[in-house]
mmCIF file of C-alpha atoms and ligand atoms in Angstrom:
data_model
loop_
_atom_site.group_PDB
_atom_site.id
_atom_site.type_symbol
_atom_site.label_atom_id
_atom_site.label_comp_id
_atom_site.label_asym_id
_atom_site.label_seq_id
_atom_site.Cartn_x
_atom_site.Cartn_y
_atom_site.Cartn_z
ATOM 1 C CA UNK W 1 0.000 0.000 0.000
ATOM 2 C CA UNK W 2 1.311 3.510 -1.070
ATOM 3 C CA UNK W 3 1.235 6.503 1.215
ATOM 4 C CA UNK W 4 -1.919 8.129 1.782
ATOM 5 C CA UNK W 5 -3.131 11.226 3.015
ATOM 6 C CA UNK W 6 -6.374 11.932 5.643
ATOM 7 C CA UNK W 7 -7.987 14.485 6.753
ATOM 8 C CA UNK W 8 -8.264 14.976 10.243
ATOM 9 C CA UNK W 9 -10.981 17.884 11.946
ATOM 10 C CA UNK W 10 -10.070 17.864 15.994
ATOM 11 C CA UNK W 11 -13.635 19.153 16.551
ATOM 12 C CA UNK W 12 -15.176 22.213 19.089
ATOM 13 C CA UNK W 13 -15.842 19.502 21.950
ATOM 14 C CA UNK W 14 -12.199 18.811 21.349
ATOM 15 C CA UNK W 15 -10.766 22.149 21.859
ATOM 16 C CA UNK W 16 -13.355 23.093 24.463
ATOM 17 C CA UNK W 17 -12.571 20.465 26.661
ATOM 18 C CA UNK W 18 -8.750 20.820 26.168
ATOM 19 C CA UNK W 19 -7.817 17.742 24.295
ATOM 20 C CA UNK W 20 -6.458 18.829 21.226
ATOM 21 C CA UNK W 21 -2.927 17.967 22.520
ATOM 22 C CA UNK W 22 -3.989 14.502 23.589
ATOM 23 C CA UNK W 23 -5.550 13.903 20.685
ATOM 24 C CA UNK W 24 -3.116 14.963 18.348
ATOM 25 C CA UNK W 25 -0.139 13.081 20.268
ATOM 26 C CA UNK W 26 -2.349 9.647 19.723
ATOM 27 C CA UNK W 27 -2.374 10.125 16.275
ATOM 28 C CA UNK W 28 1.433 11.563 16.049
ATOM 29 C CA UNK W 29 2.462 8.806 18.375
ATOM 30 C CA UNK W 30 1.325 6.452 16.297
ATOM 31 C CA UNK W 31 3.843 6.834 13.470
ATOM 32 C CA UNK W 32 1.856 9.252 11.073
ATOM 33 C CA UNK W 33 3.351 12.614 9.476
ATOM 34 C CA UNK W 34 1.608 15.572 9.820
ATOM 35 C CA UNK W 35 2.039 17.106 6.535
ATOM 36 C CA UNK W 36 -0.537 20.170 7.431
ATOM 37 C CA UNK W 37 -2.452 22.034 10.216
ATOM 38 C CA UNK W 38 -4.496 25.027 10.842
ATOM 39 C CA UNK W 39 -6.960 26.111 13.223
ATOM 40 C CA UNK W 40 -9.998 27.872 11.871
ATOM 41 C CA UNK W 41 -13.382 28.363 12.277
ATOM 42 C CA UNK W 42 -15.494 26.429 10.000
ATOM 43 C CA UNK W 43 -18.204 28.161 8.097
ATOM 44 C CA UNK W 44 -21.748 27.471 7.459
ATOM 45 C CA UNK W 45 -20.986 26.792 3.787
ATOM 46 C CA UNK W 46 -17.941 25.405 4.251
ATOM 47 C CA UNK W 47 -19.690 22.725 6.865
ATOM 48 C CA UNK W 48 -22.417 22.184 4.569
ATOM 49 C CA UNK W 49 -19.892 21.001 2.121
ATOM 50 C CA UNK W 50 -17.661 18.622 4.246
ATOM 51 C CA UNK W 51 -21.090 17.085 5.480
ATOM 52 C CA UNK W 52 -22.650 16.882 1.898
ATOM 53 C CA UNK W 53 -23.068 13.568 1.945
ATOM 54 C CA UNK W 54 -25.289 13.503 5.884
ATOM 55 C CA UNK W 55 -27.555 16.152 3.631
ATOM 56 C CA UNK W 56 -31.629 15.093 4.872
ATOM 57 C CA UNK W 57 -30.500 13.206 7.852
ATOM 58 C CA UNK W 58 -32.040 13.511 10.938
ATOM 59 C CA UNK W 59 -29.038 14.775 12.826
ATOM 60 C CA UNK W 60 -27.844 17.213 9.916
ATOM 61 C CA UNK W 61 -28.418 20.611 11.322
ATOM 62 C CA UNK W 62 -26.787 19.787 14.655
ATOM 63 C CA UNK W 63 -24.295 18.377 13.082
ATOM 64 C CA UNK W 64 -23.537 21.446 10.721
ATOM 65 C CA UNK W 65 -24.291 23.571 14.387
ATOM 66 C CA UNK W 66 -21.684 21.387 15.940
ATOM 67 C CA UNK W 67 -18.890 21.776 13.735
ATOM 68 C CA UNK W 68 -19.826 25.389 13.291
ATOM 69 C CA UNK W 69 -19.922 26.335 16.721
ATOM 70 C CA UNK W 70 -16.241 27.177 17.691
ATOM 71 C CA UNK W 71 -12.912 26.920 16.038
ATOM 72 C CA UNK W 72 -11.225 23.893 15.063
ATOM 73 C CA UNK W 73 -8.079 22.063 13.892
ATOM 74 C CA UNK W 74 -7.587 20.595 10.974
ATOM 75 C CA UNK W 75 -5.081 18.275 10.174
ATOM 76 C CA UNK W 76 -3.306 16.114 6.442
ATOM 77 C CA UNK W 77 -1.498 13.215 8.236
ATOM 78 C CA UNK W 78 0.086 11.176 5.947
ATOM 79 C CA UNK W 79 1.231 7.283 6.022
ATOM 80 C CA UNK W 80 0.928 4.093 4.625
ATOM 81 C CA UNK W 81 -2.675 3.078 4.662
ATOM 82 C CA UNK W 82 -2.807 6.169 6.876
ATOM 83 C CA UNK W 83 -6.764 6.559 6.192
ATOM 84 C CA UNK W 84 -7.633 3.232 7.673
ATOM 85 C CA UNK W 85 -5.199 3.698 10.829
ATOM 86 C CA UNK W 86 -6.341 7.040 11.623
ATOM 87 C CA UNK W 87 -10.271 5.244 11.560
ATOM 88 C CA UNK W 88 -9.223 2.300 13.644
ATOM 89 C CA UNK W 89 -7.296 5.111 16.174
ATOM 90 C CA UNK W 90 -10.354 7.341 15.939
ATOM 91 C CA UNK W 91 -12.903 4.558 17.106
ATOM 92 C CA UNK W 92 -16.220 3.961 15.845
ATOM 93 C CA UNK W 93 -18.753 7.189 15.229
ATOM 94 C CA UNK W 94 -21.296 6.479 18.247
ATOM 95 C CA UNK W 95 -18.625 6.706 21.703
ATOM 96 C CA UNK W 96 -21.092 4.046 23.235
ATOM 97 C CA UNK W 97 -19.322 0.862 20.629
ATOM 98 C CA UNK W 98 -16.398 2.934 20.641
ATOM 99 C CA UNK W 99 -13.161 -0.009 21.579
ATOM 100 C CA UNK W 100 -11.475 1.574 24.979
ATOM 101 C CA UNK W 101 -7.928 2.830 23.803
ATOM 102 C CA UNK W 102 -9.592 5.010 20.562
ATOM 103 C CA UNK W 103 -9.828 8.442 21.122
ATOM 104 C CA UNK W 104 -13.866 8.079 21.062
ATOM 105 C CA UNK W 105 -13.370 5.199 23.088
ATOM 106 C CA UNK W 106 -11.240 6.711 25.736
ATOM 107 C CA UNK W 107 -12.373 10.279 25.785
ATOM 108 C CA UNK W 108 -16.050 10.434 24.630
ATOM 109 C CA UNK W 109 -19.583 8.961 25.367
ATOM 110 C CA UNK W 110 -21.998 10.238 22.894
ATOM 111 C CA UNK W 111 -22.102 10.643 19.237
ATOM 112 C CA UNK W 112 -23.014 14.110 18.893
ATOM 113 C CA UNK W 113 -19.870 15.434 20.775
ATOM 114 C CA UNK W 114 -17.275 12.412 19.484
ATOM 115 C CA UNK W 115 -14.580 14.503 19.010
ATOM 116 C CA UNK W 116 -13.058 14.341 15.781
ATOM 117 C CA UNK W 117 -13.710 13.887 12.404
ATOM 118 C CA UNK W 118 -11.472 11.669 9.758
ATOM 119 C CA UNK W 119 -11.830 10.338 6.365
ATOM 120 C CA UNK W 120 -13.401 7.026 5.444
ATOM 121 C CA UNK W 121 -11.822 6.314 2.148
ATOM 122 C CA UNK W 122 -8.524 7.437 -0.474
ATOM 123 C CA UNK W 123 -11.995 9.252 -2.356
ATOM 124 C CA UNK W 124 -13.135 11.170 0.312
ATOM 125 C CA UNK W 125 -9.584 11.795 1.746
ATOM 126 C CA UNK W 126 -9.053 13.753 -1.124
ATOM 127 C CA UNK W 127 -12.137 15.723 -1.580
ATOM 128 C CA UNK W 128 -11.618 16.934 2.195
ATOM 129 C CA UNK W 129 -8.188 17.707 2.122
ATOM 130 C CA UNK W 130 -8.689 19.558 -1.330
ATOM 131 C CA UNK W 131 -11.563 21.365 0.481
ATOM 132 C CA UNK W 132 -10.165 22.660 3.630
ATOM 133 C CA UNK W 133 -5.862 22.650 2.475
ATOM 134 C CA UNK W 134 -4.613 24.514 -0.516
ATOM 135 C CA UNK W 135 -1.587 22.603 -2.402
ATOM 136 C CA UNK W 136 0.910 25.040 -1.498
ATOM 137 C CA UNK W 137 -0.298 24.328 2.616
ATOM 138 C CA UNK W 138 0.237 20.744 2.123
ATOM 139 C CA UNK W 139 4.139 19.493 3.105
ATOM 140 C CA UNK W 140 6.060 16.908 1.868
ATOM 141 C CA UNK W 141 9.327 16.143 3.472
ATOM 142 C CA UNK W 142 11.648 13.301 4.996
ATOM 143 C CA UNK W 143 11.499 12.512 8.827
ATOM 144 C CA UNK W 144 14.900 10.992 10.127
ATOM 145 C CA UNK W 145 12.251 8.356 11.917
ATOM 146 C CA UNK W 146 10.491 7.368 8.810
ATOM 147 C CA UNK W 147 13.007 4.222 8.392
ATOM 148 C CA UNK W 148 12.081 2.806 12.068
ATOM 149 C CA UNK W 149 7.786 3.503 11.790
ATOM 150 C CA UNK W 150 8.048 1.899 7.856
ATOM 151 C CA UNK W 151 9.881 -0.727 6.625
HETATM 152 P P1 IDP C 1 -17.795 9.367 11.314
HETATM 153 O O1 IDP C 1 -17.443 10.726 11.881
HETATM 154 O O2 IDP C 1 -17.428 8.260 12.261
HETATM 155 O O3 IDP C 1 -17.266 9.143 9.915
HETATM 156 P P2 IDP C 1 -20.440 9.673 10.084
HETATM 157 O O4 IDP C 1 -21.465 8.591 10.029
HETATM 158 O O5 IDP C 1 -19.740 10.039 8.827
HETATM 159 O O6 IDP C 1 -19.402 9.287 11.236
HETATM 160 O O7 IDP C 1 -21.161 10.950 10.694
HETATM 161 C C1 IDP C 1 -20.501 12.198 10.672
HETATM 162 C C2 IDP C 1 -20.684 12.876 11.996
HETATM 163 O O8 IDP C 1 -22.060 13.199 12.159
HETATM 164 C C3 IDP C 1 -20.353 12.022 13.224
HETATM 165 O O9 IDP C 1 -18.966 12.004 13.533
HETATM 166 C C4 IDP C 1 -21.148 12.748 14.292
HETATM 167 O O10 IDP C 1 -20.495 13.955 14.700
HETATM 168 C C5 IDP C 1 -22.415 13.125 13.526
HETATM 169 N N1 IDP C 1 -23.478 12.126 13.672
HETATM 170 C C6 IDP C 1 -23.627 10.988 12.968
HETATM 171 N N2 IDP C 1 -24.718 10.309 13.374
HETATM 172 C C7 IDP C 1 -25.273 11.044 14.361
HETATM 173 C C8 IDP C 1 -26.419 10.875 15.208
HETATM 174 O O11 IDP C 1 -27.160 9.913 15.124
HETATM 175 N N3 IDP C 1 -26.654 11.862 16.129
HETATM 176 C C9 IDP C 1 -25.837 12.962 16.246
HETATM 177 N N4 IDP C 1 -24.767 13.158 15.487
HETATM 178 C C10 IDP C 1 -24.471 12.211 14.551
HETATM 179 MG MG1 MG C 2 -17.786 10.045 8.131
#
């Protein structure tokens, strides 16, 4: 498997609560690159378009209020089959099935408020990085580690 990039969104409940540097150090810890990272506070339109695809659900417009509601970080980590270890990290989306030693599992207890967002698949990856990162924000360079996390 090739490297891949994923977009990572350390959400409000995140920040509010302090755990942005826990969270990110799970994920960092872990052996991905971060490659890019902003905070910022997402926009209405900008929300609506991350969450295009949740469009008619029941939980859409707290959801779009969620994510909305105060600033953020966003994340690229990059790594071989980075999108799938960053899911299996994250935990599952509802805290309650959430495996103890995810972030969701270990630090959350409803779905609503779960933390963080990251991509489900290489498609997806790159529609969200491509819709929160410009190219030029996006960093590609050689860690003195990467020989002891890869093989
Ligand atoms: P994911 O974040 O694990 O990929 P998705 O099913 O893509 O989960 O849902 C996106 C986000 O929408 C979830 O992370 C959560 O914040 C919110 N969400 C999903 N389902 C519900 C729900 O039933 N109630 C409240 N919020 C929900
Ligand atoms: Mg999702």
């Amino acid at each position: 498997m090739s490297q891949e990039r994923t977009l990572v969104i350390v959400k409000p409940d995140s920040i509010q609560r302090g755990l942005t540097g826990e969270i990110i150090s799970r994920l960092e810890q872990r052996g991905l690159k971060i490659v890019a990272a902003k905070m910022m506070q997402v926009s209405r339109d900008l929300a609506s378009r991350h969450y295009a695809m949740h469009e008619g659900k029941p939980f859409y417009a707290g959801l779009i209020d969620y994510i909305a509601s105060s600033p953020v970080l966003v994340l690229v980590l990059e790594g071989k089959n980075a999108i799938q270890l960053v899911r299996n990290t994250v935990g599952a989306t509802n805290p309650v099935n959430s495996a103890p030693g995810t972030i969701r599992g270990d630090l959350a207890v409803e779905t609503g408020r779960n933390l963080i967002h990251a991509s489900d698949s290489p498609e997806s990856a790159a529609i969200e990085v491509a819709n929160f990162f410009k190219d030029a924000e996006l960093h590609s360079y050689e860690r003195a580690t990467d020989r002891w996390i890869s093989e």
